[in-house]
Amino acid sequence: AGGVITAILGLGLVAAAVGISGGGGSGGGSNPPPDTSKPTAGTPDALNEDFAPIAINASTIKATDDSGANQIKVTAATIKSATGFDLADVTIVPDVNGVPTLQLNPSGGNKFGTIVTEVQLTDAAGNTNTQDVTFTVNAVNDAPVNAEVPALAPVSPAFTEQYTGLQGLLSASDADESTGVDGHKIGTVQLTVNEGTLSVTDIPSVSAVTNNTDSLLLTGTQADINTVLATVIWNNSPLNAELRSVNVTMTTTDQAGASDTDVIVIPLTL
């Protein structure tokens, strides 16, 4: 009987030893599976027209990956197509660190639309992905610009006739006129004078409020307003003999509220 008990105890010790040294394997753990997930680009933030050069990197295109966005590199990028732009308007060049950079060429100014790029992404595990990324470029309102008026010849204070020296010199333009964006084009031109009155020739397509007063407001299209401005007359009688100059202030305002103001000086001789 004693021999049987000893044998049973011996088997128990062997089983216990096997349980301690066996089931856990090496250190009780396992190797993680290899990273095979491909990096993926998201949707970049919208750009504004006339944008500065922008690096096409993981942050810009909102790339994601299991290994973390900071481990993703954009190894190549090309322009695939564009809407609102000619392909010659935009280009991709490497910056000083070799990062692909999207930039406008001079012909791409004041344009908006979409630019589709094809990018190649590579993560830390060497996984790659080629994907289209679309940059949206929004229109931005540009302020109107008054034409620069050269210095005017002096006028004698005794001069009592209508002064036509401003004709052909006053005009306004707006870069948004050619883009066709409603709400960004020229809306009004206001002319004021500190002495005498201003008058223009009426045309049906332009509203000339308070014509022949010291404050003239023109409303219409850029082309039609400029046609009316070419007829402006300063009515300088009666003239304050103490004045040494007359100031004509021109304020052009677009439909979005941006404006340009210039003062044209008509010098008076002693």
Coordinates of C-alpha atoms in Angstrom, one line a residue:
A1 CA 0.0 0.0 0.0
G2 CA 2.9 2.3 0.8
G3 CA 4.3 1.9 -2.6
V4 CA 1.1 2.9 -4.4
I5 CA 0.8 6.1 -2.4
T6 CA 4.4 7.0 -3.2
A7 CA 3.7 6.4 -6.9
I8 CA 0.6 8.6 -6.9
L9 CA 2.5 11.4 -5.1
G10 CA 5.3 11.2 -7.6
L11 CA 2.9 11.5 -10.5
G12 CA 1.4 14.6 -8.9
L13 CA 4.7 16.3 -8.5
V14 CA 5.5 15.6 -12.2
A15 CA 2.2 17.0 -13.3
A16 CA 2.8 20.1 -11.2
A17 CA 6.2 20.6 -12.6
V18 CA 4.8 20.3 -16.1
G19 CA 2.1 22.9 -15.3
I20 CA 4.7 25.4 -14.0
S21 CA 7.2 25.1 -16.9
G22 CA 4.8 24.4 -19.8
G23 CA 1.6 26.3 -20.5
G24 CA 2.8 29.9 -20.3
G25 CA 5.3 29.5 -23.2
S26 CA 8.2 31.9 -23.3
G27 CA 7.5 34.6 -20.8
G28 CA 3.7 34.0 -21.0
G29 CA 3.3 36.5 -23.9
S30 CA 2.9 36.6 -27.8
N31 CA 4.3 38.7 -30.6
P32 CA 1.9 41.4 -32.0
P33 CA 0.7 41.0 -35.5
P34 CA 2.5 43.0 -38.2
D35 CA 1.1 46.4 -39.1
T36 CA -0.4 46.1 -42.5
S37 CA -2.9 49.0 -42.4
K38 CA -2.4 51.6 -45.1
P39 CA -2.3 55.4 -44.3
T40 CA -5.3 57.3 -45.5
A41 CA -5.7 61.0 -46.4
G42 CA -8.7 63.0 -45.2
T43 CA -10.1 66.3 -46.5
P44 CA -7.8 69.4 -46.2
D45 CA -9.1 72.7 -44.8
A46 CA -10.4 75.0 -47.5
L47 CA -7.9 77.6 -49.0
N48 CA -8.6 81.2 -50.0
E49 CA -7.9 82.5 -53.5
D50 CA -4.4 83.9 -53.8
F51 CA -3.2 81.4 -51.1
A52 CA 0.4 81.3 -50.1
P53 CA 2.4 78.1 -50.9
I54 CA 1.2 75.2 -48.7
A55 CA 3.1 72.1 -47.8
I56 CA 1.3 68.8 -48.7
N57 CA 2.1 66.8 -45.6
A58 CA 0.2 64.5 -43.3
S59 CA -1.1 67.3 -41.2
T60 CA -2.3 69.4 -44.1
I61 CA -4.2 66.5 -45.7
K62 CA -5.3 65.1 -42.3
A63 CA -3.8 61.7 -42.9
T64 CA -4.5 58.9 -40.4
D65 CA -3.0 55.5 -39.8
D66 CA -2.8 52.9 -37.0
S67 CA 0.8 53.8 -36.5
G68 CA -0.1 57.5 -35.8
A69 CA -0.3 60.5 -38.1
N70 CA 3.1 61.7 -37.1
Q71 CA 4.6 58.6 -38.6
I72 CA 3.1 59.3 -42.1
K73 CA 5.1 60.9 -44.9
V74 CA 3.9 62.2 -48.2
T75 CA 6.5 60.8 -50.6
A76 CA 5.1 62.1 -53.8
A77 CA 2.4 64.4 -55.1
T78 CA 1.2 65.5 -58.5
I79 CA -1.6 67.7 -59.8
K80 CA -4.3 65.5 -61.5
S81 CA -7.0 68.0 -62.4
A82 CA -8.5 71.3 -61.6
T83 CA -11.8 73.2 -61.8
G84 CA -11.8 77.0 -62.0
F85 CA -8.1 76.8 -62.7
D86 CA -6.0 76.0 -65.7
L87 CA -3.4 73.3 -65.0
A88 CA -0.7 75.9 -65.7
D89 CA -2.1 78.1 -62.8
V90 CA -0.8 75.7 -60.1
T91 CA 2.2 73.6 -59.6
I92 CA 3.8 71.3 -57.0
V93 CA 7.4 71.8 -56.1
P94 CA 9.6 70.5 -53.2
D95 CA 10.4 72.9 -50.4
V96 CA 13.8 73.1 -48.8
N97 CA 13.1 69.9 -46.9
G98 CA 11.9 68.1 -49.9
V99 CA 8.2 68.2 -48.9
P100 CA 5.8 68.6 -51.9
T101 CA 4.4 72.1 -51.8
L102 CA 1.3 73.3 -53.7
Q103 CA 1.7 76.9 -55.0
L104 CA 0.0 79.3 -57.3
N105 CA 1.6 80.6 -60.5
P106 CA 1.0 84.2 -61.4
S107 CA -1.8 83.2 -63.8
G108 CA -3.6 81.5 -60.9
G109 CA -4.3 84.8 -59.0
N110 CA -7.9 85.8 -58.2
K111 CA -9.2 82.3 -59.1
F112 CA -11.1 79.8 -57.1
G113 CA -12.5 76.3 -57.5
T114 CA -10.9 72.9 -56.8
I115 CA -7.5 71.3 -57.3
V116 CA -7.2 67.5 -57.3
T117 CA -3.8 66.1 -56.4
E118 CA -2.6 62.5 -56.4
V119 CA -0.5 61.8 -53.3
Q120 CA 1.5 58.8 -52.2
L121 CA 1.6 58.1 -48.4
T122 CA 4.0 55.9 -46.6
D123 CA 3.8 55.0 -42.9
A124 CA 6.5 53.9 -40.4
A125 CA 5.9 50.2 -41.2
G126 CA 6.5 50.8 -44.9
N127 CA 2.9 50.5 -45.9
T128 CA 2.0 52.8 -48.9
N129 CA -1.2 54.2 -50.3
T130 CA -1.9 56.3 -53.4
Q131 CA -4.9 58.5 -53.1
D132 CA -6.6 61.6 -54.6
V133 CA -6.8 64.6 -52.4
T134 CA -9.0 67.6 -53.3
F135 CA -8.1 71.1 -52.2
T136 CA -11.0 73.6 -52.3
V137 CA -10.2 77.2 -53.0
N138 CA -12.8 79.7 -51.9
A139 CA -13.4 83.1 -53.5
V140 CA -12.4 86.1 -51.5
N141 CA -13.7 89.6 -52.0
D142 CA -11.2 92.0 -53.4
A143 CA -11.5 95.7 -52.7
P144 CA -12.2 98.0 -55.7
V145 CA -9.4 100.3 -56.8
N146 CA -9.7 103.9 -58.1
A147 CA -7.5 104.9 -61.0
E148 CA -4.5 107.1 -60.0
V149 CA -5.1 110.7 -61.1
P150 CA -2.0 112.6 -62.2
A151 CA -1.3 116.1 -60.8
L152 CA -3.7 118.6 -62.2
A153 CA -2.8 122.0 -63.7
P154 CA -3.6 125.0 -61.5
V155 CA -6.8 126.8 -62.1
S156 CA -7.2 130.6 -61.6
P157 CA -9.6 131.7 -58.8
A158 CA -11.1 134.0 -61.4
F159 CA -12.1 131.0 -63.5
T160 CA -15.9 130.9 -63.5
E161 CA -16.7 128.5 -66.2
Q162 CA -17.4 124.8 -65.8
Y163 CA -14.2 122.8 -65.2
T164 CA -13.8 119.7 -67.3
G165 CA -10.2 118.8 -66.3
L166 CA -11.4 115.7 -64.5
Q167 CA -13.0 114.1 -67.6
G168 CA -11.2 111.0 -68.7
L169 CA -9.2 110.7 -65.5
L170 CA -11.7 109.2 -63.1
S171 CA -12.5 105.5 -63.2
A172 CA -12.7 102.5 -60.9
S173 CA -12.0 98.8 -61.3
D174 CA -12.5 95.6 -59.3
A175 CA -10.6 92.3 -59.8
D176 CA -13.8 90.5 -58.9
E177 CA -15.5 91.9 -62.0
S178 CA -14.1 89.1 -64.2
T179 CA -14.8 86.3 -61.7
G180 CA -18.6 86.6 -61.9
V181 CA -19.1 86.3 -58.2
D182 CA -22.3 88.0 -57.2
G183 CA -21.9 90.4 -54.3
H184 CA -18.2 91.2 -55.0
K185 CA -18.5 93.7 -57.8
I186 CA -18.5 97.5 -57.7
G187 CA -21.8 98.8 -56.4
T188 CA -21.4 102.6 -56.0
V189 CA -19.1 105.5 -56.6
Q190 CA -19.6 108.7 -54.5
L191 CA -18.0 112.0 -55.5
T192 CA -17.9 114.9 -53.0
V193 CA -16.4 118.3 -53.4
N194 CA -15.6 120.9 -50.7
E195 CA -16.4 123.9 -53.0
G196 CA -19.0 124.2 -55.8
T197 CA -20.9 121.3 -57.2
L198 CA -20.4 118.2 -59.4
S199 CA -22.5 117.1 -62.3
V200 CA -22.5 114.2 -64.8
T201 CA -24.3 113.3 -67.9
D202 CA -27.2 110.9 -67.0
I203 CA -27.5 107.5 -68.7
P204 CA -30.4 105.1 -68.1
S205 CA -28.3 102.3 -66.6
V206 CA -26.8 104.5 -63.9
S207 CA -28.6 106.1 -61.0
A208 CA -27.0 109.5 -60.4
V209 CA -28.5 110.6 -57.1
T210 CA -28.1 114.3 -56.1
N211 CA -26.6 115.2 -59.5
N212 CA -25.3 118.8 -59.6
T213 CA -24.7 119.0 -55.9
D214 CA -21.6 118.8 -53.7
S215 CA -22.2 115.0 -53.1
L216 CA -22.9 112.8 -56.1
L217 CA -23.8 109.1 -55.8
L218 CA -23.5 106.8 -58.8
T219 CA -25.0 103.3 -58.8
G220 CA -24.6 100.8 -61.6
T221 CA -22.2 98.4 -63.2
Q222 CA -18.4 99.1 -63.3
A223 CA -18.5 99.8 -67.0
D224 CA -21.5 102.1 -66.9
I225 CA -20.3 104.0 -63.9
N226 CA -17.0 104.6 -65.6
T227 CA -18.8 105.9 -68.7
V228 CA -20.6 108.4 -66.5
L229 CA -17.4 109.4 -64.6
A230 CA -15.9 110.4 -67.9
T231 CA -18.4 113.2 -68.2
V232 CA -17.9 114.7 -64.7
I233 CA -17.9 118.5 -64.4
W234 CA -16.9 120.7 -61.5
N235 CA -19.1 123.8 -61.4
N236 CA -16.8 126.2 -59.6
S237 CA -19.0 129.4 -59.4
P238 CA -19.2 131.1 -57.1
L239 CA -15.7 130.5 -55.9
N240 CA -14.3 131.2 -52.4
A241 CA -11.4 133.6 -53.2
E242 CA -9.5 132.4 -50.0
L243 CA -9.2 128.8 -51.2
R244 CA -5.9 127.6 -52.6
S245 CA -7.2 124.2 -53.7
V246 CA -10.4 122.3 -54.2
N247 CA -10.7 118.7 -53.1
V248 CA -12.8 116.1 -54.9
T249 CA -13.1 112.9 -52.9
M250 CA -13.9 109.7 -54.7
T251 CA -15.1 106.7 -52.8
T252 CA -15.8 103.4 -54.6
T253 CA -17.6 100.7 -52.7
D254 CA -18.3 97.1 -53.8
Q255 CA -21.4 95.1 -53.1
A256 CA -19.6 93.4 -50.1
G257 CA -18.7 96.7 -48.5
A258 CA -15.0 97.0 -49.4
S259 CA -14.0 100.4 -50.6
D260 CA -11.3 102.6 -51.9
T261 CA -11.1 106.4 -51.3
D262 CA -8.9 108.9 -53.0
V263 CA -8.8 112.7 -52.9
I264 CA -8.1 114.6 -56.1
V265 CA -6.7 118.1 -55.6
I266 CA -7.5 120.9 -58.1
P267 CA -4.9 123.5 -57.3
L268 CA -5.8 127.2 -57.5
T269 CA -3.3 129.9 -58.5
L270 CA -2.9 133.1 -56.5

